[in-house]
Amino acid sequence: MKIFLDTADVTEIREANDMGLIDGVTTNPSLIAKTGRPFREVVAEICSIVNGPISAETTATDARGMQAEGEELARIHPNVTVKIPMTPEGLKATRALSKKGIKTNVTLVFQPLQGLLAAKCGATFVSPFIGRLDDVSAEGMSMVRDLLRMLQNYRYPTEVIVASVRHPIHVAQAALAGAHVVTIPGKVLKQLTQHPLTDIGLAKFLEDAKKIPR
Ligand code: G3P
């Protein structure tokens, strides 16, 4: 399973990238707004840090506007993946961009058929948001399982990015379901490396190491 970092914070991205675990980055307008920096500058800097797909989202709401924005974003760096909201206009733009060989990530997917349509339009990636479904008492992961099955049934090459991840159990469930990618906040990446028994065990080993005669 590929691991993407779901953030626009370049310090966090550098740290995670140094661990050698990051295969790509996803951003959205809310994450970029938090940085307080210009959009293109942030996207370009992320592309200079991580060698993998970097999702940058369009904000136009009509297909022509999304396509124009997407083409401009794709010029920033060959790794830019144009993130497009799952709307009828978004599907048109996805089709047009994919015909031009521009990578796309259809986002804000909350039911499996939306993902199937995105795949049919040639999306490179599709992003089901599981945490936001859990928030409203629906089981986010069951949507991911259904979507994976639909894409496998017709052998679509579209990869599923499990998004809106809130905790390590979401990551474990994504891996068990066979998702292609999970995109996670820096906090969750840190949590994946930790276990209290690891810390206790290490403290004991270091203590005992001091007793070994030199
Ligand atoms: O990748 C999508 C993600 O950024 C949404 O996460 O936590 O805002 O639901 P969240």
Coordinates of C-alpha atoms and ligand atoms in Angstrom, one line a residue:
M1 CA 0.0 0.0 0.0
K2 CA 1.3 3.4 -0.9
I3 CA 1.4 6.1 1.8
F4 CA 0.7 9.7 0.9
L5 CA 0.8 12.5 3.4
D6 CA -2.4 14.6 3.6
T7 CA -1.0 18.0 4.4
A8 CA 0.4 21.2 2.8
D9 CA 2.8 21.8 5.7
V10 CA 6.3 21.6 4.1
T11 CA 8.1 21.1 7.4
E12 CA 5.9 18.1 8.2
I13 CA 6.4 16.9 4.7
R14 CA 10.2 17.1 4.9
E15 CA 10.3 15.3 8.2
A16 CA 8.1 12.4 7.0
N17 CA 9.9 12.2 3.7
D18 CA 13.2 11.8 5.6
M19 CA 11.7 8.6 7.1
G20 CA 11.6 7.2 3.5
L21 CA 7.9 6.3 3.8
I22 CA 6.2 8.9 1.7
D23 CA 5.0 8.0 -1.9
G24 CA 3.1 11.2 -2.6
V25 CA 1.2 14.1 -1.0
T26 CA -2.5 15.2 -1.2
T27 CA -3.6 18.8 -0.5
N28 CA -6.9 20.6 -0.6
P29 CA -7.8 24.3 -0.4
S30 CA -8.4 24.1 3.3
L31 CA -4.9 22.6 3.9
I32 CA -3.2 25.2 1.7
A33 CA -5.1 28.1 3.3
K34 CA -3.7 26.9 6.7
T35 CA -0.1 27.6 5.5
G36 CA -0.9 31.3 4.8
R37 CA 1.2 31.1 1.6
P38 CA 0.5 31.4 -2.1
F39 CA -1.0 28.3 -3.6
R40 CA 1.4 27.7 -6.5
E41 CA 4.5 28.4 -4.3
V42 CA 3.4 25.7 -1.8
V43 CA 2.6 23.2 -4.6
A44 CA 6.0 23.8 -6.3
E45 CA 7.8 23.4 -2.9
I46 CA 6.1 20.2 -2.1
C47 CA 7.0 18.8 -5.6
S48 CA 10.7 19.7 -4.9
I49 CA 10.6 17.6 -1.7
V50 CA 8.6 14.5 -2.6
N51 CA 9.1 12.5 -5.8
G52 CA 5.6 11.1 -6.3
P53 CA 2.1 12.3 -7.2
I54 CA 1.2 15.6 -5.6
S55 CA -2.5 16.5 -5.6
A56 CA -3.4 20.1 -6.1
E57 CA -7.1 21.0 -6.2
T58 CA -9.0 23.1 -8.7
T59 CA -11.5 25.7 -7.4
A60 CA -13.5 26.4 -10.6
T61 CA -17.0 24.9 -10.6
D62 CA -17.5 24.5 -14.3
A63 CA -15.7 22.0 -16.5
R64 CA -14.0 24.5 -18.8
G65 CA -12.7 26.4 -15.8
M66 CA -11.5 23.2 -14.0
Q67 CA -9.8 22.0 -17.2
A68 CA -8.0 25.4 -17.7
E69 CA -6.9 25.4 -14.0
G70 CA -5.9 21.8 -14.2
E71 CA -3.7 22.4 -17.3
E72 CA -2.0 25.3 -15.5
L73 CA -1.4 23.3 -12.4
A74 CA 0.1 20.4 -14.4
R75 CA 2.6 22.9 -15.8
I76 CA 4.0 23.5 -12.3
H77 CA 5.7 20.0 -12.2
P78 CA 5.2 16.7 -14.0
N79 CA 4.2 15.1 -10.7
V80 CA 1.2 17.4 -10.1
T81 CA -2.1 15.4 -10.0
V82 CA -5.1 17.6 -10.6
K83 CA -7.6 17.1 -7.8
I84 CA -11.2 17.6 -9.1
P85 CA -14.4 17.5 -7.0
M86 CA -16.9 14.8 -7.8
T87 CA -19.6 16.7 -9.7
P88 CA -21.0 16.3 -13.2
E89 CA -18.8 19.2 -14.3
G90 CA -15.9 17.6 -12.5
L91 CA -16.4 14.4 -14.4
K92 CA -16.3 16.3 -17.7
A93 CA -13.1 18.0 -16.7
T94 CA -11.6 14.6 -15.6
R95 CA -12.3 13.1 -19.0
A96 CA -10.8 16.1 -20.8
L97 CA -7.7 16.2 -18.7
S98 CA -7.1 12.4 -18.8
K99 CA -7.4 12.6 -22.6
K100 CA -4.5 15.0 -22.5
G101 CA -2.4 12.7 -20.3
I102 CA -2.8 14.8 -17.2
K103 CA -3.1 12.8 -13.9
T104 CA -6.3 13.4 -12.0
N105 CA -7.6 12.6 -8.5
V106 CA -11.4 12.8 -8.1
T107 CA -12.2 13.9 -4.6
L108 CA -15.1 14.2 -2.2
V109 CA -16.4 10.7 -3.0
F110 CA -18.9 9.5 -0.5
Q111 CA -20.5 6.5 -2.2
P112 CA -19.0 3.8 -4.4
L113 CA -20.9 4.7 -7.6
Q114 CA -19.3 8.1 -7.6
G115 CA -15.9 6.4 -7.7
L116 CA -17.0 4.0 -10.4
L117 CA -18.1 7.0 -12.6
A118 CA -14.7 8.7 -11.9
A119 CA -12.9 5.6 -13.0
K120 CA -15.0 5.4 -16.2
C121 CA -14.0 9.0 -17.0
G122 CA -10.3 8.0 -16.8
A123 CA -9.4 9.3 -13.3
T124 CA -5.9 8.3 -12.2
F125 CA -7.0 8.3 -8.6
V126 CA -10.3 8.4 -6.7
S127 CA -10.6 9.6 -3.1
P128 CA -13.3 8.2 -0.8
F129 CA -13.5 10.3 2.4
I130 CA -14.0 7.8 5.2
G131 CA -13.7 9.9 8.4
R132 CA -16.4 12.3 7.3
L133 CA -18.7 9.4 6.7
D134 CA -17.9 7.9 10.1
D135 CA -18.7 11.4 11.5
V136 CA -22.3 11.1 10.3
S137 CA -22.7 7.5 11.6
A138 CA -22.1 5.7 8.2
E139 CA -19.3 3.1 7.9
G140 CA -16.7 4.8 5.7
M141 CA -14.6 1.6 5.1
S142 CA -17.6 -0.3 3.8
M143 CA -17.8 2.2 0.9
V144 CA -14.1 1.7 0.2
R145 CA -14.5 -2.1 0.1
D146 CA -17.4 -1.8 -2.3
L147 CA -15.6 0.6 -4.5
L148 CA -12.5 -1.6 -4.7
R149 CA -14.7 -4.5 -5.7
M150 CA -16.4 -2.5 -8.4
L151 CA -13.1 -1.3 -9.9
Q152 CA -11.7 -4.8 -9.8
N153 CA -14.8 -6.3 -11.5
Y154 CA -14.1 -4.2 -14.6
R155 CA -10.3 -4.0 -14.2
Y156 CA -10.2 -0.2 -14.1
P157 CA -6.6 1.0 -13.5
T158 CA -7.9 3.8 -11.3
E159 CA -6.2 3.7 -7.8
V160 CA -8.2 4.2 -4.7
I161 CA -6.8 6.7 -2.2
V162 CA -8.4 6.2 1.2
A163 CA -8.8 9.8 2.5
S164 CA -10.1 11.7 5.5
V165 CA -8.2 9.3 7.7
R166 CA -8.4 10.1 11.4
H167 CA -6.5 7.3 13.2
P168 CA -4.3 4.2 12.8
I169 CA -7.3 1.8 12.7
H170 CA -8.4 3.5 9.4
V171 CA -5.0 2.7 8.0
A172 CA -5.1 -0.9 9.1
Q173 CA -8.6 -1.3 7.6
A174 CA -7.4 0.3 4.3
A175 CA -4.5 -2.2 4.1
L176 CA -6.8 -5.1 4.9
A177 CA -9.3 -4.0 2.2
G178 CA -6.4 -3.8 -0.3
A179 CA -6.7 -0.1 -1.0
H180 CA -3.9 1.1 -3.4
V181 CA -3.1 4.2 -1.3
V182 CA -3.9 5.7 2.1
T183 CA -3.4 9.5 2.6
I184 CA -2.7 10.4 6.2
P185 CA -2.1 13.5 8.3
G186 CA 1.4 13.7 9.9
K187 CA -0.1 13.0 13.3
V188 CA -1.4 9.6 12.2
L189 CA 2.0 8.8 10.6
K190 CA 3.6 9.4 13.9
Q191 CA 1.0 7.2 15.7
L192 CA 1.7 4.4 13.3
T193 CA 5.3 4.2 14.5
Q194 CA 4.4 4.2 18.2
H195 CA 3.5 1.6 20.9
P196 CA 4.0 2.1 24.7
L197 CA 5.5 -1.4 25.0
T198 CA 8.2 -0.4 22.4
D199 CA 9.1 2.6 24.6
I200 CA 9.1 0.5 27.8
G201 CA 11.1 -2.2 26.1
L202 CA 13.7 0.2 24.8
A203 CA 14.1 2.0 28.1
K204 CA 14.8 -1.4 29.8
F205 CA 17.3 -2.5 27.1
L206 CA 19.2 0.8 27.4
E207 CA 19.2 0.5 31.2
D208 CA 20.5 -3.1 31.1
A209 CA 23.1 -2.1 28.4
K210 CA 24.7 0.1 31.1
K211 CA 25.3 -3.0 33.3
I212 CA 27.3 -4.9 30.6
P213 CA 31.0 -4.9 31.6
R214 CA 33.2 -3.1 29.1
Ligands
G3P1 O1 -7.7 14.1 1.8 C1 -8.9 14.5 2.2 C2 -8.8 15.0 3.6 O2 -7.9 16.1 3.6 C3 -10.1 15.3 4.3 O3 -9.8 15.1 5.6 O4 -10.0 15.2 8.0 O5 -10.8 17.1 6.5 O6 -12.1 15.0 6.6 P1 -10.7 15.6 6.8

